[in-house]
PDB file of C-alpha atoms in Angstrom:
ATOM      1  CA  GLN R   1       0.000   0.000   0.000  1.00  0.00           C
ATOM      2  CA  GLN R   2       3.002   2.214   0.415  1.00  0.00           C
ATOM      3  CA  GLN R   3       4.156   1.837  -3.190  1.00  0.00           C
ATOM      4  CA  VAL R   4       4.057   4.381  -5.959  1.00  0.00           C
ATOM      5  CA  LYS R   5       4.178   2.803  -9.414  1.00  0.00           C
ATOM      6  CA  GLN R   6       5.737   4.846 -12.200  1.00  0.00           C
ATOM      7  CA  SER R   7       5.764   4.301 -15.952  1.00  0.00           C
ATOM      8  CA  PRO R   8       7.346   4.232 -18.433  1.00  0.00           C
ATOM      9  CA  GLN R   9      10.838   3.338 -17.295  1.00  0.00           C
ATOM     10  CA  SER R  10      12.305   5.247 -20.212  1.00  0.00           C
ATOM     11  CA  LEU R  11      10.963   7.695 -22.743  1.00  0.00           C
ATOM     12  CA  ILE R  12      12.365   9.080 -25.973  1.00  0.00           C
ATOM     13  CA  VAL R  13      10.753  12.233 -27.344  1.00  0.00           C
ATOM     14  CA  GLN R  14      11.594  14.527 -30.203  1.00  0.00           C
ATOM     15  CA  LYS R  15      12.267  18.182 -29.503  1.00  0.00           C
ATOM     16  CA  GLY R  16       9.020  20.095 -29.376  1.00  0.00           C
ATOM     17  CA  GLY R  17       6.976  17.032 -28.494  1.00  0.00           C
ATOM     18  CA  ILE R  18       4.991  16.234 -25.350  1.00  0.00           C
ATOM     19  CA  SER R  19       6.472  13.975 -22.699  1.00  0.00           C
ATOM     20  CA  ILE R  20       4.023  12.147 -20.439  1.00  0.00           C
ATOM     21  CA  ILE R  21       4.966  10.197 -17.329  1.00  0.00           C
ATOM     22  CA  ASN R  22       2.395   8.378 -15.228  1.00  0.00           C
ATOM     23  CA  CYS R  23       2.215   7.354 -11.588  1.00  0.00           C
ATOM     24  CA  ALA R  24      -0.293   5.371  -9.551  1.00  0.00           C
ATOM     25  CA  TYR R  25      -0.688   4.950  -5.811  1.00  0.00           C
ATOM     26  CA  GLU R  26      -2.736   2.837  -3.440  1.00  0.00           C
ATOM     27  CA  ASN R  27      -2.698   4.666  -0.133  1.00  0.00           C
ATOM     28  CA  THR R  28      -5.630   7.083  -0.083  1.00  0.00           C
ATOM     29  CA  ALA R  29      -4.077   8.854   2.909  1.00  0.00           C
ATOM     30  CA  PHE R  30      -1.417  10.407   0.672  1.00  0.00           C
ATOM     31  CA  ASP R  31      -2.039  14.128   0.405  1.00  0.00           C
ATOM     32  CA  TYR R  32       0.985  15.541  -1.364  1.00  0.00           C
ATOM     33  CA  PHE R  33       2.344  14.526  -4.768  1.00  0.00           C
ATOM     34  CA  PRO R  34       5.606  16.127  -5.957  1.00  0.00           C
ATOM     35  CA  TRP R  35       7.664  15.515  -9.069  1.00  0.00           C
ATOM     36  CA  TYR R  36      11.440  15.688  -8.981  1.00  0.00           C
ATOM     37  CA  GLN R  37      13.952  16.102 -11.805  1.00  0.00           C
ATOM     38  CA  GLN R  38      17.412  14.637 -11.428  1.00  0.00           C
ATOM     39  CA  PHE R  39      20.435  15.172 -13.650  1.00  0.00           C
ATOM     40  CA  PRO R  40      23.422  12.809 -13.495  1.00  0.00           C
ATOM     41  CA  GLY R  41      25.617  13.527 -10.495  1.00  0.00           C
ATOM     42  CA  LYS R  42      23.054  15.869  -8.915  1.00  0.00           C
ATOM     43  CA  GLY R  43      20.427  15.586  -6.224  1.00  0.00           C
ATOM     44  CA  PRO R  44      16.721  15.531  -7.159  1.00  0.00           C
ATOM     45  CA  ALA R  45      15.276  19.003  -7.732  1.00  0.00           C
ATOM     46  CA  LEU R  46      11.661  19.764  -6.915  1.00  0.00           C
ATOM     47  CA  LEU R  47       9.896  20.491 -10.185  1.00  0.00           C
ATOM     48  CA  ILE R  48       6.209  20.825  -9.421  1.00  0.00           C
ATOM     49  CA  ALA R  49       3.778  19.417  -6.855  1.00  0.00           C
ATOM     50  CA  ILE R  50       0.057  19.020  -6.337  1.00  0.00           C
ATOM     51  CA  ARG R  51      -2.361  18.331  -3.541  1.00  0.00           C
ATOM     52  CA  PRO R  52      -5.490  16.214  -4.074  1.00  0.00           C
ATOM     53  CA  ASP R  53      -7.917  19.118  -3.782  1.00  0.00           C
ATOM     54  CA  VAL R  54      -7.106  20.206  -7.362  1.00  0.00           C
ATOM     55  CA  SER R  55      -7.129  18.198 -10.592  1.00  0.00           C
ATOM     56  CA  GLU R  56      -4.436  20.087 -12.471  1.00  0.00           C
ATOM     57  CA  LYS R  57      -1.512  22.394 -11.818  1.00  0.00           C
ATOM     58  CA  LYS R  58       0.571  24.117 -14.446  1.00  0.00           C
ATOM     59  CA  GLU R  59       3.934  25.806 -14.105  1.00  0.00           C
ATOM     60  CA  GLY R  60       5.434  26.930 -17.384  1.00  0.00           C
ATOM     61  CA  ARG R  61       5.828  23.918 -19.664  1.00  0.00           C
ATOM     62  CA  PHE R  62       5.167  21.459 -16.819  1.00  0.00           C
ATOM     63  CA  THR R  63       1.673  20.286 -15.862  1.00  0.00           C
ATOM     64  CA  ILE R  64       0.503  17.776 -13.274  1.00  0.00           C
ATOM     65  CA  SER R  65      -2.827  16.085 -13.906  1.00  0.00           C
ATOM     66  CA  PHE R  66      -4.373  14.428 -10.871  1.00  0.00           C
ATOM     67  CA  ASN R  67      -7.192  11.863 -10.866  1.00  0.00           C
ATOM     68  CA  LYS R  68      -8.196  11.201  -7.276  1.00  0.00           C
ATOM     69  CA  SER R  69     -10.800   8.524  -8.046  1.00  0.00           C
ATOM     70  CA  ALA R  70      -8.339   6.531 -10.167  1.00  0.00           C
ATOM     71  CA  LYS R  71      -5.477   7.215  -7.722  1.00  0.00           C
ATOM     72  CA  GLN R  72      -3.273   8.324 -10.579  1.00  0.00           C
ATOM     73  CA  PHE R  73      -1.283  11.413 -11.419  1.00  0.00           C
ATOM     74  CA  SER R  74       0.861  12.339 -14.364  1.00  0.00           C
ATOM     75  CA  LEU R  75       3.478  14.833 -15.474  1.00  0.00           C
ATOM     76  CA  HIS R  76       3.182  16.457 -18.876  1.00  0.00           C
ATOM     77  CA  ILE R  77       6.141  18.313 -20.345  1.00  0.00           C
ATOM     78  CA  MET R  78       5.036  20.480 -23.243  1.00  0.00           C
ATOM     79  CA  ASP R  79       7.441  21.561 -26.004  1.00  0.00           C
ATOM     80  CA  SER R  80      10.095  19.168 -24.679  1.00  0.00           C
ATOM     81  CA  GLN R  81      13.673  20.416 -25.014  1.00  0.00           C
ATOM     82  CA  PRO R  82      17.030  18.594 -25.030  1.00  0.00           C
ATOM     83  CA  GLY R  83      17.761  20.314 -21.720  1.00  0.00           C
ATOM     84  CA  ASP R  84      14.808  18.411 -20.216  1.00  0.00           C
ATOM     85  CA  SER R  85      16.724  15.139 -20.675  1.00  0.00           C
ATOM     86  CA  ALA R  86      16.951  13.816 -17.131  1.00  0.00           C
ATOM     87  CA  THR R  87      15.420  11.238 -14.806  1.00  0.00           C
ATOM     88  CA  TYR R  88      12.028  12.159 -13.386  1.00  0.00           C
ATOM     89  CA  PHE R  89      10.633  10.784 -10.140  1.00  0.00           C
ATOM     90  CA  CYS R  90       7.114  11.020  -8.853  1.00  0.00           C
ATOM     91  CA  ALA R  91       6.561  10.802  -5.121  1.00  0.00           C
ATOM     92  CA  ALA R  92       3.796  10.804  -2.565  1.00  0.00           C
ATOM     93  CA  SER R  93       3.541  11.523   1.100  1.00  0.00           C
ATOM     94  CA  ARG R  94       1.072  11.658   3.928  1.00  0.00           C
ATOM     95  CA  ARG R  95       2.100  14.900   5.511  1.00  0.00           C
ATOM     96  CA  TYR R  96       0.675  14.288   8.954  1.00  0.00           C
ATOM     97  CA  ASN R  97       3.625  14.560  11.331  1.00  0.00           C
ATOM     98  CA  THR R  98       6.176  13.431   8.761  1.00  0.00           C
ATOM     99  CA  ASP R  99       8.015  14.576   5.652  1.00  0.00           C
ATOM    100  CA  LYS R 100       8.658  11.018   4.438  1.00  0.00           C
ATOM    101  CA  LEU R 101       8.397  10.695   0.668  1.00  0.00           C
ATOM    102  CA  ILE R 102       7.604   7.452  -1.157  1.00  0.00           C
ATOM    103  CA  PHE R 103       9.213   7.567  -4.574  1.00  0.00           C
ATOM    104  CA  GLY R 104       8.366   5.960  -7.869  1.00  0.00           C
ATOM    105  CA  THR R 105      11.078   4.061  -9.689  1.00  0.00           C
ATOM    106  CA  GLY R 106      11.952   6.887 -12.062  1.00  0.00           C
ATOM    107  CA  THR R 107      11.636   7.622 -15.767  1.00  0.00           C
ATOM    108  CA  ARG R 108      14.664   8.378 -17.883  1.00  0.00           C
ATOM    109  CA  LEU R 109      13.651  10.981 -20.458  1.00  0.00           C
ATOM    110  CA  GLN R 110      15.724  11.624 -23.552  1.00  0.00           C
ATOM    111  CA  VAL R 111      14.772  14.499 -25.829  1.00  0.00           C
ATOM    112  CA  PHE R 112      16.411  14.436 -29.237  1.00  0.00           C
ATOM    113  CA  PRO R 113      16.838  17.543 -31.390  1.00  0.00           C
TER     114      PRO R 113
ATOM    115  CA  LYS A   1      18.998  31.505   0.747  1.00  0.00           C
ATOM    116  CA  ALA A   2      21.724  28.918   0.503  1.00  0.00           C
ATOM    117  CA  GLY A   3      20.602  25.458  -0.485  1.00  0.00           C
ATOM    118  CA  VAL A   4      21.112  22.141   1.238  1.00  0.00           C
ATOM    119  CA  THR A   5      24.763  21.250   1.644  1.00  0.00           C
ATOM    120  CA  GLN A   6      26.203  17.796   2.138  1.00  0.00           C
ATOM    121  CA  THR A   7      29.732  16.802   3.012  1.00  0.00           C
ATOM    122  CA  PRO A   8      31.763  15.088   1.880  1.00  0.00           C
ATOM    123  CA  ARG A   9      30.631  14.801  -1.728  1.00  0.00           C
ATOM    124  CA  TYR A  10      32.595  11.631  -2.401  1.00  0.00           C
ATOM    125  CA  LEU A  11      33.867   8.936  -0.092  1.00  0.00           C
ATOM    126  CA  ILE A  12      35.651   5.634  -0.559  1.00  0.00           C
ATOM    127  CA  LYS A  13      35.666   3.203   2.342  1.00  0.00           C
ATOM    128  CA  THR A  14      36.616  -0.407   2.934  1.00  0.00           C
ATOM    129  CA  ARG A  15      34.255  -3.132   4.107  1.00  0.00           C
ATOM    130  CA  GLY A  16      33.958  -3.199   7.879  1.00  0.00           C
ATOM    131  CA  GLN A  17      34.775   0.475   8.352  1.00  0.00           C
ATOM    132  CA  GLN A  18      32.283   3.088   9.489  1.00  0.00           C
ATOM    133  CA  VAL A  19      31.380   6.391   7.912  1.00  0.00           C
ATOM    134  CA  THR A  20      29.721   9.644   8.965  1.00  0.00           C
ATOM    135  CA  LEU A  21      27.962  11.907   6.502  1.00  0.00           C
ATOM    136  CA  SER A  22      26.840  15.448   7.205  1.00  0.00           C
ATOM    137  CA  CYS A  23      23.929  17.564   6.019  1.00  0.00           C
ATOM    138  CA  SER A  24      23.190  21.242   6.599  1.00  0.00           C
ATOM    139  CA  PRO A  25      19.578  22.122   5.774  1.00  0.00           C
ATOM    140  CA  ILE A  26      18.274  25.369   4.365  1.00  0.00           C
ATOM    141  CA  SER A  27      18.409  28.121   6.957  1.00  0.00           C
ATOM    142  CA  GLY A  28      15.239  28.073   9.044  1.00  0.00           C
ATOM    143  CA  HIS A  29      14.296  24.509   8.132  1.00  0.00           C
ATOM    144  CA  ARG A  30      13.936  22.159  11.077  1.00  0.00           C
ATOM    145  CA  SER A  31      13.301  18.884   9.268  1.00  0.00           C
ATOM    146  CA  VAL A  32      16.025  16.729   7.727  1.00  0.00           C
ATOM    147  CA  SER A  33      15.335  13.442   5.987  1.00  0.00           C
ATOM    148  CA  TRP A  34      17.880  10.983   4.626  1.00  0.00           C
ATOM    149  CA  TYR A  35      17.498   8.765   1.554  1.00  0.00           C
ATOM    150  CA  GLN A  36      19.621   6.093  -0.072  1.00  0.00           C
ATOM    151  CA  GLN A  37      19.653   5.990  -3.869  1.00  0.00           C
ATOM    152  CA  THR A  38      20.876   2.938  -5.766  1.00  0.00           C
ATOM    153  CA  PRO A  39      20.256   1.793  -9.355  1.00  0.00           C
ATOM    154  CA  GLY A  40      18.542  -1.354  -8.129  1.00  0.00           C
ATOM    155  CA  GLN A  41      16.384  -0.071  -5.277  1.00  0.00           C
ATOM    156  CA  GLY A  42      15.829   3.540  -6.330  1.00  0.00           C
ATOM    157  CA  LEU A  43      15.230   6.178  -3.677  1.00  0.00           C
ATOM    158  CA  GLN A  44      14.586   4.684  -0.262  1.00  0.00           C
ATOM    159  CA  PHE A  45      13.773   6.555   2.925  1.00  0.00           C
ATOM    160  CA  LEU A  46      16.242   6.052   5.770  1.00  0.00           C
ATOM    161  CA  PHE A  47      15.040   8.329   8.567  1.00  0.00           C
ATOM    162  CA  GLU A  48      13.767  11.759   9.386  1.00  0.00           C
ATOM    163  CA  TYR A  49      14.653  14.208  12.127  1.00  0.00           C
ATOM    164  CA  PHE A  50      12.704  17.171  13.364  1.00  0.00           C
ATOM    165  CA  SER A  51      13.916  19.437  16.161  1.00  0.00           C
ATOM    166  CA  GLU A  52      16.607  16.922  17.196  1.00  0.00           C
ATOM    167  CA  THR A  53      14.121  14.024  17.441  1.00  0.00           C
ATOM    168  CA  GLN A  54      13.812  11.094  15.083  1.00  0.00           C
ATOM    169  CA  ARG A  55      10.285  11.396  13.753  1.00  0.00           C
ATOM    170  CA  ASN A  56      10.218   8.513  11.300  1.00  0.00           C
ATOM    171  CA  LYS A  57      12.412   5.595  10.332  1.00  0.00           C
ATOM    172  CA  GLY A  58      12.649   3.457   7.212  1.00  0.00           C
ATOM    173  CA  ASN A  59      13.315  -0.229   6.911  1.00  0.00           C
ATOM    174  CA  PHE A  60      17.090  -0.286   7.215  1.00  0.00           C
ATOM    175  CA  PRO A  61      19.274  -2.294   9.615  1.00  0.00           C
ATOM    176  CA  GLY A  62      20.518  -0.799  12.866  1.00  0.00           C
ATOM    177  CA  ARG A  63      23.927  -0.170  11.288  1.00  0.00           C
ATOM    178  CA  PHE A  64      22.346   2.955   9.887  1.00  0.00           C
ATOM    179  CA  SER A  65      21.827   5.689  12.445  1.00  0.00           C
ATOM    180  CA  GLY A  66      21.506   9.425  12.555  1.00  0.00           C
ATOM    181  CA  ARG A  67      21.172  12.446  14.727  1.00  0.00           C
ATOM    182  CA  GLN A  68      20.262  16.079  14.510  1.00  0.00           C
ATOM    183  CA  PHE A  69      21.848  18.975  16.330  1.00  0.00           C
ATOM    184  CA  SER A  70      20.260  22.078  17.823  1.00  0.00           C
ATOM    185  CA  ASN A  71      21.213  24.103  14.717  1.00  0.00           C
ATOM    186  CA  SER A  72      19.267  21.545  12.572  1.00  0.00           C
ATOM    187  CA  ARG A  73      22.415  20.137  11.008  1.00  0.00           C
ATOM    188  CA  SER A  74      22.211  16.372  10.754  1.00  0.00           C
ATOM    189  CA  GLU A  75      24.631  13.498  10.521  1.00  0.00           C
ATOM    190  CA  MET A  76      24.108   9.935   9.517  1.00  0.00           C
ATOM    191  CA  ASN A  77      26.418   7.101  10.413  1.00  0.00           C
ATOM    192  CA  VAL A  78      26.835   3.699   8.855  1.00  0.00           C
ATOM    193  CA  SER A  79      28.833   1.165  10.828  1.00  0.00           C
ATOM    194  CA  THR A  80      30.415  -2.076   9.637  1.00  0.00           C
ATOM    195  CA  LEU A  81      30.141  -1.108   5.985  1.00  0.00           C
ATOM    196  CA  GLU A  82      29.093  -3.693   3.432  1.00  0.00           C
ATOM    197  CA  LEU A  83      29.584  -3.647  -0.325  1.00  0.00           C
ATOM    198  CA  GLY A  84      25.828  -3.175  -0.723  1.00  0.00           C
ATOM    199  CA  ASP A  85      25.998   0.128   1.131  1.00  0.00           C
ATOM    200  CA  SER A  86      27.594   1.731  -1.916  1.00  0.00           C
ATOM    201  CA  ALA A  87      25.079   4.361  -2.935  1.00  0.00           C
ATOM    202  CA  LEU A  88      24.272   8.016  -3.262  1.00  0.00           C
ATOM    203  CA  TYR A  89      23.101   9.279   0.114  1.00  0.00           C
ATOM    204  CA  LEU A  90      20.780  12.245  -0.105  1.00  0.00           C
ATOM    205  CA  CYS A  91      19.411  14.510   2.528  1.00  0.00           C
ATOM    206  CA  ALA A  92      16.289  16.604   2.171  1.00  0.00           C
ATOM    207  CA  SER A  93      15.425  19.758   4.032  1.00  0.00           C
ATOM    208  CA  GLY A  94      11.885  20.709   4.979  1.00  0.00           C
ATOM    209  CA  GLY A  95      10.342  23.838   6.399  1.00  0.00           C
ATOM    210  CA  THR A  96       6.814  24.619   7.489  1.00  0.00           C
ATOM    211  CA  GLY A  97       5.393  23.959   4.020  1.00  0.00           C
ATOM    212  CA  TYR A  98       5.068  20.726   2.096  1.00  0.00           C
ATOM    213  CA  GLU A  99       8.181  21.160  -0.047  1.00  0.00           C
ATOM    214  CA  GLN A 100      11.288  19.051   0.431  1.00  0.00           C
ATOM    215  CA  TYR A 101      14.573  20.230  -1.047  1.00  0.00           C
ATOM    216  CA  PHE A 102      17.413  17.831  -1.683  1.00  0.00           C
ATOM    217  CA  GLY A 103      21.125  18.352  -1.398  1.00  0.00           C
ATOM    218  CA  PRO A 104      23.646  17.170  -4.003  1.00  0.00           C
ATOM    219  CA  GLY A 105      24.282  13.934  -2.141  1.00  0.00           C
ATOM    220  CA  THR A 106      27.315  12.038  -0.907  1.00  0.00           C
ATOM    221  CA  ARG A 107      28.554   9.302  -3.212  1.00  0.00           C
ATOM    222  CA  LEU A 108      29.778   6.443  -1.007  1.00  0.00           C
ATOM    223  CA  THR A 109      31.794   3.642  -2.529  1.00  0.00           C
ATOM    224  CA  VAL A 110      32.591   0.604  -0.392  1.00  0.00           C
ATOM    225  CA  THR A 111      35.422  -1.627  -1.614  1.00  0.00           C
TER     226      THR A 111
END
């Protein structure tokens, strides 16, 4: 019940295309869903996050879509750029008295010019 | 504001030795969490400290321990190192909001 399942494992997109990464969770107590971007040799960087009281959040080219009934959320990267090539992790947490994050397994995104 | 800092950045140790890693959170943040990242197991939660108290603990053996000081800086210690402990160790800093910010990590290699 603590797992967060992420797909696909890897993704190849052409420059200008849309990248879509999906995550699913079981624990309905989760109330915070962040996405992290990680470049080789670096720590994960917080990209965008959502709480279950909204169905979508957009920040620049990055959008989270959240489906509470299906217990799924996804990251959409519009107009993908070569500089977006990185590993993306979804995560979930139940923020009552803890900051513990449960991470998905990661998606390696490659954007080709 | 300065970000999360971790020292050292790289470390090579021999099996059986022990190691201490350090993390300084973002100024004003009182929560520090530690994660282990490996290619096989991904990002796994080790433990979390808040105001010098361990608030949560992951499923790791007792060889892994940590502490937090009054200035919110945190250390984690791994005793009797095993080859499987080779990993990137990350700490995350949390304030009053929901956001968690990660440091660059310490790359530990056990030979």
